[in-house]
Tab-separated table of C-alpha atoms and ligand atoms in Angstrom:
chain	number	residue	atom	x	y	z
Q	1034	UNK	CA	0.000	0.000	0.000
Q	1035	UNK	CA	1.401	3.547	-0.592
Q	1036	UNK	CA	0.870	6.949	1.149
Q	1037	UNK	CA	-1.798	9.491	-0.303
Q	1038	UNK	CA	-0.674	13.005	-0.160
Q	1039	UNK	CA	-3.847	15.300	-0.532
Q	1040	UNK	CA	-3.773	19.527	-0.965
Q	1041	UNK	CA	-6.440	20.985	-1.202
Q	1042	UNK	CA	-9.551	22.886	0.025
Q	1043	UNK	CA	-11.724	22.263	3.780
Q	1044	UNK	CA	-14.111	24.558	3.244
Q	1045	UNK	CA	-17.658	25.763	3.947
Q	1046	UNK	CA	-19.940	25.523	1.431
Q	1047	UNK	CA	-23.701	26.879	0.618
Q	1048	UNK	CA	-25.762	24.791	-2.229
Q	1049	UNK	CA	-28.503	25.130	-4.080
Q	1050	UNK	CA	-30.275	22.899	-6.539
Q	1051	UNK	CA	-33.526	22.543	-7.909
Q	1052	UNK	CA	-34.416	19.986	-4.658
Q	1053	UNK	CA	-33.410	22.528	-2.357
Q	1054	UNK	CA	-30.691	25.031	-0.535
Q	1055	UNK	CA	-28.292	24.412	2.358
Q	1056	UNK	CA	-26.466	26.907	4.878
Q	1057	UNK	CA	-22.900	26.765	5.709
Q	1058	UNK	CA	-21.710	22.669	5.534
Q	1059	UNK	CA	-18.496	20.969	5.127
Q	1060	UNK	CA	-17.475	20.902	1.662
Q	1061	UNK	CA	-14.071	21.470	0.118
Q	1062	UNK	CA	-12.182	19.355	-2.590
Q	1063	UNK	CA	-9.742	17.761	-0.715
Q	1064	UNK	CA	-12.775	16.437	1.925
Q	1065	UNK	CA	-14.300	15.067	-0.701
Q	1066	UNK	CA	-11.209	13.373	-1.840
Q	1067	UNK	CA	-10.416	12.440	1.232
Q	1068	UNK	CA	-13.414	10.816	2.209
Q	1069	UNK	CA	-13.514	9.034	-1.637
Q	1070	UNK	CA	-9.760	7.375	-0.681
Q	1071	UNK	CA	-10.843	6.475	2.429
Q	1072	UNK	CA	-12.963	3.985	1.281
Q	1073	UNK	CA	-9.212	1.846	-0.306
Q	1074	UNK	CA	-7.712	1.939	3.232
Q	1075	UNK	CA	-4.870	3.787	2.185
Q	1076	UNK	CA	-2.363	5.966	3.884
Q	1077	UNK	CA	-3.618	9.292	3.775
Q	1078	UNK	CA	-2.833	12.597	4.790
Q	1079	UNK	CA	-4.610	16.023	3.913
Q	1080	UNK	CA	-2.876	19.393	3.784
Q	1081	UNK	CA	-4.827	22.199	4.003
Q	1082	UNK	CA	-5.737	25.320	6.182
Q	1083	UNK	CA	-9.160	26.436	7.830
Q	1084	UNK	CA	-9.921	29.471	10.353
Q	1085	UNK	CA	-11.307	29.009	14.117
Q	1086	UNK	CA	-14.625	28.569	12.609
Q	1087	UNK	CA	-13.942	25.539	11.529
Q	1088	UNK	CA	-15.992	22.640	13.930
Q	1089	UNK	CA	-14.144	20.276	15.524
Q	1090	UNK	CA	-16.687	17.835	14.592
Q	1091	UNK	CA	-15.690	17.879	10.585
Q	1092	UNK	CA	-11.701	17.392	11.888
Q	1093	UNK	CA	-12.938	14.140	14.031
Q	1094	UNK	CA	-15.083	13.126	10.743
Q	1095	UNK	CA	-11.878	13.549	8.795
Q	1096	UNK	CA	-9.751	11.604	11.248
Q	1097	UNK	CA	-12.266	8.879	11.797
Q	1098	UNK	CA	-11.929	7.654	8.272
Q	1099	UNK	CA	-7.920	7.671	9.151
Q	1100	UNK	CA	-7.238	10.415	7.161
Q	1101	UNK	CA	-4.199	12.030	8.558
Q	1102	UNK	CA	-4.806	15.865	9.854
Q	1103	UNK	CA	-2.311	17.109	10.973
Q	1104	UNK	CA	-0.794	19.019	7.806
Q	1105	UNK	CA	-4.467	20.822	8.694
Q	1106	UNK	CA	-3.130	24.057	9.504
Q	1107	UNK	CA	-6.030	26.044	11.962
Q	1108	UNK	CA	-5.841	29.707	11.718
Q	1109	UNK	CA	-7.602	30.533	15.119
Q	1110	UNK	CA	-7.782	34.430	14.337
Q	1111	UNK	CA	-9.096	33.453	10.429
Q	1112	UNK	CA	-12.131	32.157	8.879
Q	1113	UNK	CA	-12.514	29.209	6.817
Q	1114	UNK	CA	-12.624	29.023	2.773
Q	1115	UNK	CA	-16.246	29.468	1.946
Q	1116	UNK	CA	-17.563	28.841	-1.380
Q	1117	UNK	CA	-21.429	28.944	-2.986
Q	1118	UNK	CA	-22.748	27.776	-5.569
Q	1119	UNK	CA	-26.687	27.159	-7.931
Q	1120	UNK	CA	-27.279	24.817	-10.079
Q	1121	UNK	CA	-29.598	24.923	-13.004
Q	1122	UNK	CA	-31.984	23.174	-13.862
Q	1123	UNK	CA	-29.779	20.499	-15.705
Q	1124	UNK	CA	-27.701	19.929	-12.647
Q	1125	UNK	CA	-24.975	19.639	-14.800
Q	1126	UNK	CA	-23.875	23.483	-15.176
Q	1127	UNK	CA	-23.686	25.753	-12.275
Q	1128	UNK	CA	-22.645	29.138	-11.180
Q	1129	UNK	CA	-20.344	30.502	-8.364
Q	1130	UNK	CA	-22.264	32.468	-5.979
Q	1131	UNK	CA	-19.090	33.195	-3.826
Q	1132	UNK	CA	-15.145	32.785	-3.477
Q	1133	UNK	CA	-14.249	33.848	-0.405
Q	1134	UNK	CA	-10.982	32.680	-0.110
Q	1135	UNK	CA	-10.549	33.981	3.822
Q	1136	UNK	CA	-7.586	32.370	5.063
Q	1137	UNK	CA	-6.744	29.844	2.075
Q	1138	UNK	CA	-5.562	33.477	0.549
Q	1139	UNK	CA	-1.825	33.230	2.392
Q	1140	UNK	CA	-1.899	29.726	2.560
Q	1141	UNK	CA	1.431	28.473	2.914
Q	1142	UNK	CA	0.952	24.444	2.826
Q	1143	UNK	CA	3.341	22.044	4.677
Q	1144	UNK	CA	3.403	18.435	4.032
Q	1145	UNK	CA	3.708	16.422	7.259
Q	1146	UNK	CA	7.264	15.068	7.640
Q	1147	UNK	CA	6.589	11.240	7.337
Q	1148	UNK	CA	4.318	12.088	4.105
Q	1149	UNK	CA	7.389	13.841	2.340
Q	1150	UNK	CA	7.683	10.180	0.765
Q	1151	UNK	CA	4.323	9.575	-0.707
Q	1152	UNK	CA	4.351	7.909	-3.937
Q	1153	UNK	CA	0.701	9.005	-4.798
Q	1154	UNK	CA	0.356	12.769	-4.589
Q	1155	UNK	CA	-3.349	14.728	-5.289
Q	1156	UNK	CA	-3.287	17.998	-5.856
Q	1157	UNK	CA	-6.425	18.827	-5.538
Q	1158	UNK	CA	-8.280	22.474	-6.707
Q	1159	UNK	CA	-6.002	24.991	-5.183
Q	1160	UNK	CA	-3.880	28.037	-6.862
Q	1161	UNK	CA	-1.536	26.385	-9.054
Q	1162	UNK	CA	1.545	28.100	-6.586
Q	1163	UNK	CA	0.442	26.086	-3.840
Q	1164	UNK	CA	-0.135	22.963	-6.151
Q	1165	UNK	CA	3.769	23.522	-6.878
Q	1166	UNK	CA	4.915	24.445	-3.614
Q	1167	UNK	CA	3.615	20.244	-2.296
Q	1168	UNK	CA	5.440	19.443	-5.572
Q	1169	UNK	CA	8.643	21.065	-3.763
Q	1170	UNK	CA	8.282	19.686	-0.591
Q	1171	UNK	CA	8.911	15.952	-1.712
Q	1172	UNK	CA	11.684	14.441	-0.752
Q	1173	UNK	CA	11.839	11.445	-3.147
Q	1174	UNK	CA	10.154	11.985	-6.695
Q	1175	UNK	CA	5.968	10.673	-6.247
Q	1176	UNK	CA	5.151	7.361	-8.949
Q	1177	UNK	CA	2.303	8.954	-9.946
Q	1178	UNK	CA	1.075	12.865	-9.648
Q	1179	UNK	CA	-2.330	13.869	-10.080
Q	1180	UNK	CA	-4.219	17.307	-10.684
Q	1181	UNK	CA	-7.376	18.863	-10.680
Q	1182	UNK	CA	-7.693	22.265	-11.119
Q	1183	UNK	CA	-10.598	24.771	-12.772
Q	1184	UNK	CA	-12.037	28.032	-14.599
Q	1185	UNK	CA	-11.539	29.804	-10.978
Q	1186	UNK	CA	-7.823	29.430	-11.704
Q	1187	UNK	CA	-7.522	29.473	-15.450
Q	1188	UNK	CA	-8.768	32.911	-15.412
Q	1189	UNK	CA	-6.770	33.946	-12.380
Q	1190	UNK	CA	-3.639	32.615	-12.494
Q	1191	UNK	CA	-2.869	30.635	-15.740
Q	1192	UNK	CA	0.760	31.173	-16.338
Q	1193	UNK	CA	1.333	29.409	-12.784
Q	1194	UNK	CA	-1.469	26.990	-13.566
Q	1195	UNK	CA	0.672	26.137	-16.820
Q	1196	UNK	CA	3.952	25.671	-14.982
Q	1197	UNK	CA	2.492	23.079	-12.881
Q	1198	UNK	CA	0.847	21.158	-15.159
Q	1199	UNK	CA	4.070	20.464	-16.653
Q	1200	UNK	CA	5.375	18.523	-13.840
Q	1201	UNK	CA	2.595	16.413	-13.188
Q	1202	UNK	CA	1.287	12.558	-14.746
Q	1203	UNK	CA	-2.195	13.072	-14.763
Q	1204	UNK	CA	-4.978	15.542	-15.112
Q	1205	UNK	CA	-8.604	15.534	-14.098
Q	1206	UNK	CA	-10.445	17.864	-15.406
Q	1207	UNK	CA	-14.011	18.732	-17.049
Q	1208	UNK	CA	-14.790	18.875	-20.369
Q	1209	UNK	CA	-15.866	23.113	-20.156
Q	1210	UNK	CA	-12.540	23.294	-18.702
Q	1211	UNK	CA	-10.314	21.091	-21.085
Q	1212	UNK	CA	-12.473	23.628	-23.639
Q	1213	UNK	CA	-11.404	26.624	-21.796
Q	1214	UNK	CA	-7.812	25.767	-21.533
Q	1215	UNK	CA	-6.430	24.569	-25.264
Q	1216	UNK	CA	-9.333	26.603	-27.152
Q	1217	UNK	CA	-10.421	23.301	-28.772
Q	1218	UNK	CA	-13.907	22.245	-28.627
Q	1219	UNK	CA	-13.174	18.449	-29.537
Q	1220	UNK	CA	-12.136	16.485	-26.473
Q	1221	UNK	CA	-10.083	14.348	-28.466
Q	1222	UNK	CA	-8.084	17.428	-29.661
Q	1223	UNK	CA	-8.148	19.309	-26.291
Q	1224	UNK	CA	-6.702	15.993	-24.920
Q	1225	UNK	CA	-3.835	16.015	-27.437
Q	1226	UNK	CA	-2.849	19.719	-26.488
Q	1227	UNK	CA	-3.045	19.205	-22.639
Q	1228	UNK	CA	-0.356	16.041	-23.021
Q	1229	UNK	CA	1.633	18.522	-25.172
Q	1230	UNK	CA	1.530	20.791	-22.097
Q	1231	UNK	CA	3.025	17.984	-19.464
Q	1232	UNK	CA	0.326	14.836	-18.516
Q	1233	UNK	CA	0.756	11.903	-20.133
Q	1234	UNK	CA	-2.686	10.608	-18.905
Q	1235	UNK	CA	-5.578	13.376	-19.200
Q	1236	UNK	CA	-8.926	12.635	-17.470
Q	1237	UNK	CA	-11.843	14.366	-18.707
Q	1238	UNK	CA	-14.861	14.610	-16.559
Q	1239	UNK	CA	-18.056	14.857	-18.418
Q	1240	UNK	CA	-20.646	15.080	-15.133
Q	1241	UNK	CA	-23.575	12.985	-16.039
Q	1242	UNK	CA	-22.108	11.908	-19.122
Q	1243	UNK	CA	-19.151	9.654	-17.457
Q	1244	UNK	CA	-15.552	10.449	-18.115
Q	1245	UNK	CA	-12.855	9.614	-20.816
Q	1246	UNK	CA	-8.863	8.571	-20.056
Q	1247	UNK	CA	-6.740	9.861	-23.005
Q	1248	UNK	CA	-3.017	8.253	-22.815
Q	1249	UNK	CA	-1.098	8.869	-26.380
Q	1250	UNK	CA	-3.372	7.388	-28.544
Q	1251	UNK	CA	-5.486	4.918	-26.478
Q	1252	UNK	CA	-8.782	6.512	-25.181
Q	1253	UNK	CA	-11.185	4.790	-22.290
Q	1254	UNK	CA	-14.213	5.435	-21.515
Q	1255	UNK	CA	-16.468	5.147	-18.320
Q	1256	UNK	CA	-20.154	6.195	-18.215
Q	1257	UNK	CA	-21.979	7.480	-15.624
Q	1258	UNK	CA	-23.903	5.377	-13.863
Q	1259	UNK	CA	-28.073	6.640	-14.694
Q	1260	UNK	CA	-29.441	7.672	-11.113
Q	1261	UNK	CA	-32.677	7.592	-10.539
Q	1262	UNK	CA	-32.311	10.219	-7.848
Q	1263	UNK	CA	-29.492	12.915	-8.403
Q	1264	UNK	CA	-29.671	15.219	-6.000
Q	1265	UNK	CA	-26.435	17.476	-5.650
Q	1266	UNK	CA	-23.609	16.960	-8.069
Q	1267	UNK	CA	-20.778	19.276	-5.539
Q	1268	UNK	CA	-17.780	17.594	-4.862
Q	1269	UNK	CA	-18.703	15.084	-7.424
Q	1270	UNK	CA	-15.657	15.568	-9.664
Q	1271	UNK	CA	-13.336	15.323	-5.770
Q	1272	UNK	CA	-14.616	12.324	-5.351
Q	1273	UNK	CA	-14.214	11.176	-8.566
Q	1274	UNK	CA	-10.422	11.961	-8.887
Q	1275	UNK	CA	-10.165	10.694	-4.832
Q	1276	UNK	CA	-11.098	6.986	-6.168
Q	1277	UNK	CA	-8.743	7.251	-8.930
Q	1278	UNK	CA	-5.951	8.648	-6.648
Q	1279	UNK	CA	-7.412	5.917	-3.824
Q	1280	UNK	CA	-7.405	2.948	-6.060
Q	1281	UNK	CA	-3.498	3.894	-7.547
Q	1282	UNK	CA	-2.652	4.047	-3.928
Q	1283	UNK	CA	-3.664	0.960	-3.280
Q	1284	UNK	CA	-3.008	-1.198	-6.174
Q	1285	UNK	CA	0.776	0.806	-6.722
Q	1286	UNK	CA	0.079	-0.039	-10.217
Q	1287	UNK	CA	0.628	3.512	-12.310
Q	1288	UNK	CA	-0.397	1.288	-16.342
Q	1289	UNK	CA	-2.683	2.853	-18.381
Q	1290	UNK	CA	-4.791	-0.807	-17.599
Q	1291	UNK	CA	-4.863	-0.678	-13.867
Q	1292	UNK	CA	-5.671	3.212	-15.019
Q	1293	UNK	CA	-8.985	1.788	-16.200
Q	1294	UNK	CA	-10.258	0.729	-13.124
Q	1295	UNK	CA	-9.307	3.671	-11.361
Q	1296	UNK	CA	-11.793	5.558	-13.628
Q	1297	UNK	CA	-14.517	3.062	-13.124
Q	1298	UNK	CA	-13.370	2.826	-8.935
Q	1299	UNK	CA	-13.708	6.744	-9.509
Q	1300	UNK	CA	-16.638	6.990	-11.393
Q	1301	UNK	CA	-18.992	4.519	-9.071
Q	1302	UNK	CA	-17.614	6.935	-6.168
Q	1303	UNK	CA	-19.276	9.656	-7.750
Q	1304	UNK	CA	-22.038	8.371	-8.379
Q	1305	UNK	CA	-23.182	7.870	-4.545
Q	1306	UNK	CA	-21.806	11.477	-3.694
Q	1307	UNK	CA	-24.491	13.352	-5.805
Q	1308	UNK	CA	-27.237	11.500	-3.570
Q	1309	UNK	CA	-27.139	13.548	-1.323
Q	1310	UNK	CA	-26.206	17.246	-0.049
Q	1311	UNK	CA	-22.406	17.848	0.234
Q	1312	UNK	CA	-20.438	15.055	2.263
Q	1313	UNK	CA	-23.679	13.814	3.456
Q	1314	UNK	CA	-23.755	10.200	1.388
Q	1315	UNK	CA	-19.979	9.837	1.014
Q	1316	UNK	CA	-20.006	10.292	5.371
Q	1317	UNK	CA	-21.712	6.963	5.901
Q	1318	UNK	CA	-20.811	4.885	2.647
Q	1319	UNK	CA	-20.349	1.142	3.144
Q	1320	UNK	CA	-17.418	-1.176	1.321
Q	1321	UNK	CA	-20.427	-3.691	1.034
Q	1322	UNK	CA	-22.917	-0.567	-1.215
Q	1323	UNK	CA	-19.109	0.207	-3.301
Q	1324	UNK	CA	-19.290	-3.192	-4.544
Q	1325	UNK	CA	-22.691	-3.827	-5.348
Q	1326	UNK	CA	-22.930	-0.610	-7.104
Q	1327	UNK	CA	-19.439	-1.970	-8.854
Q	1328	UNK	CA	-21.274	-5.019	-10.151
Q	1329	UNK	CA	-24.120	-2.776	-11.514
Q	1330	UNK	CA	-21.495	-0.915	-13.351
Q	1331	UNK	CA	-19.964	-3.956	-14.884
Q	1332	UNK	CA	-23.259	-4.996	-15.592
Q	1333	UNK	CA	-23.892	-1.710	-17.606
Q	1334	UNK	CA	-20.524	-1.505	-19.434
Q	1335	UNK	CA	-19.933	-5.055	-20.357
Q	1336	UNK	CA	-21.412	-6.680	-23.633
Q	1337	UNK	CA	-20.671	-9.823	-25.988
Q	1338	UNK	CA	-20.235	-9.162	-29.604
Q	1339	UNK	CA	-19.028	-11.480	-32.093
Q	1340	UNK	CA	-17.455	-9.641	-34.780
Q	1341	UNK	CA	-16.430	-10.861	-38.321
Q	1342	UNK	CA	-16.058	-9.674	-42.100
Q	1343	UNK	CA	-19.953	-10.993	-43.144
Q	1344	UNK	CA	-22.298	-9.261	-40.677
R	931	AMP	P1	-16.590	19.997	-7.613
R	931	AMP	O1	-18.092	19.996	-7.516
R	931	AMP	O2	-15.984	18.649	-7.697
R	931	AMP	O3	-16.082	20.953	-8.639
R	931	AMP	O4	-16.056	20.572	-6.226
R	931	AMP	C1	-16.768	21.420	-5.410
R	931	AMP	C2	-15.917	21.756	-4.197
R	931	AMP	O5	-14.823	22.567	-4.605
R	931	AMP	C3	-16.695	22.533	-3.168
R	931	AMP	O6	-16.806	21.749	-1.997
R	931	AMP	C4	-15.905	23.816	-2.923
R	931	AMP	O7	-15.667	24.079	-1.575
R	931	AMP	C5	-14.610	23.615	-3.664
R	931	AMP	N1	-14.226	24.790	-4.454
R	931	AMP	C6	-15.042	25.641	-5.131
R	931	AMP	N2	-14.335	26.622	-5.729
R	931	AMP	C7	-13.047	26.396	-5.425
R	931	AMP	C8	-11.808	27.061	-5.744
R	931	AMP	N3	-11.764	28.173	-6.493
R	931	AMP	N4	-10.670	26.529	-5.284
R	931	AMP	C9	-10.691	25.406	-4.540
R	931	AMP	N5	-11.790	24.736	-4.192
R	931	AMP	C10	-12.966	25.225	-4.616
């Protein structure tokens, strides 16, 4: 098993969909990747910062699933990332409400000692400087280093957003982002510019439309699994890349195969996090409800076709 090194957000956030509207909960994109890798029993660690607002309660939810906290910097004087968003009637396009960056603005991150060794790292949506600066803090060189980033930081900071992206293995990413970034409106062709700009392996997450792993020339693709009930799609895309990053950690295995089931490992996360509001489903989920809704997937995905010349 190898260590998970996860950057990212702990934040509050405010939702509303067409089912309904929350207040202030735990959000963030490295809880949700968090509690996604939790479910592979792998070493994990989080690295991230929150004010004295933060509850204790979300830190003891955090460490109950054995994530590691204490690269949780708490700013007692500072208040807590907070982010809000509305979804439309789709639920697959949204817009920011808020950014209120609060004290993730000076945010100097600092990997735990005994996680300076990680093999897995996931940098998860942050300002590309910070991304870097967990990048610098390794002592031996990560097998496999993973990044999700989005519009926020395109349009704020893309010359750092570029210079990370060429030191990492693999992007994760949605398909209005992949857009936004190479200018191309094929996926195939945005693909093919983003491994030009460092990742061999580019993820691109398609919300209710599954996601597709580009690698040179091979392409794979997962579907979504059809819900009858989908209910809040925040934090699905976290969880999506904190299976992947989960399922690498624990297998060790960085081939474009083993890559494969990540994305389906990542994509059946997903799936149950949209259930519910926020953290809410991915909070109580059961190894026993992973793999049944695994078996429905393979169930979905998996056909018999004889092919030959005379059809
Ligand atoms: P997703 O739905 O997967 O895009 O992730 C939503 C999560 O990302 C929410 O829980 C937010 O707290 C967090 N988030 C929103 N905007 C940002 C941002 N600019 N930087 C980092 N995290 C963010």
């Amino acid at each position: 098993m190898s260590k998970l090194v996860i950057v990212g957000t702990v934040a509050f956030d405010a939702i509303e969909t067409p089912f309904g509207k929350t207040d202030k909960i735990l959000g963030g994109a490295a809880t949700f990747i968090g509690l996604s890798a939790s479910q592979f029993d792998v070493d994990s660690a989080i690295v991230s910062v929150v004010g004295g607002d933060f509850p204790q309660e979300y830190l003891d939810l955090l460490s109950s699933k054995n994530i590691d906290i204490s690269g949780i910097e708490i700013i007692k004087e500072g208040k807590t990332f907070f982010w809000s968003g509305k979804y439309h009637n789709d639920m697959n396009t949204r817009d920011t409400l808020a950014t209120e960056l609060n004290t993730l603005a000076d945010f100097k991150p600092v990997v735990p000692e005994n996680y300076r060794d990680a093999e897995v790292v996931m940098l998860g949506n942050l300002h590309p400087m910070v991304q870097s600066s967990v990048l610098d803090q390794m002592t031996t060189k990560p097998k496999l280093v993973i990044l999700d980033t989005m519009n926020f930081w395109m349009n704020s900071a893309l010359d750092d957003l570029h210079q990370v992206i060429k030191r990492i293995d693999v992007i994760t990413i949605n398909d209005e982002e992949a857009r936004q970034l190479t200018g191309e409106y094929s996926l195939v062709v945005a693909a093919r510019k983003i491994h030009e700009m460092g990742p061999k392996y580019v993820v691109i997450k398609k919300g209710e439309h599954g996601a597709l792993l580009f690698h040179n020339e091979n392409v794979f693709y997962a579907p979504a699994l059809p819900l009858e009930e989908v209910f809040d799609p925040t934090g699905a895309g976290d969880t999506f890349a904190g299976g992947f990053a989960g399922y690498i950690a624990k297998t060790n295995d960085t081939s474009f195969e083993n890559m494969k089931n990540a994305v389906i490992y990542g994509s059946t996360l997903a799936s149950f996090c949209v259930e519910k509001f926020g953290t809410q489903r991915m909070k109580n989920l059961t190894r026993d409800e992973v793999y049944k809704r695994l078996l429905q997937f393979k169930k979905l995905t998996q056909f018999e076709i004889v092919l030959n010349d005379n059809l």
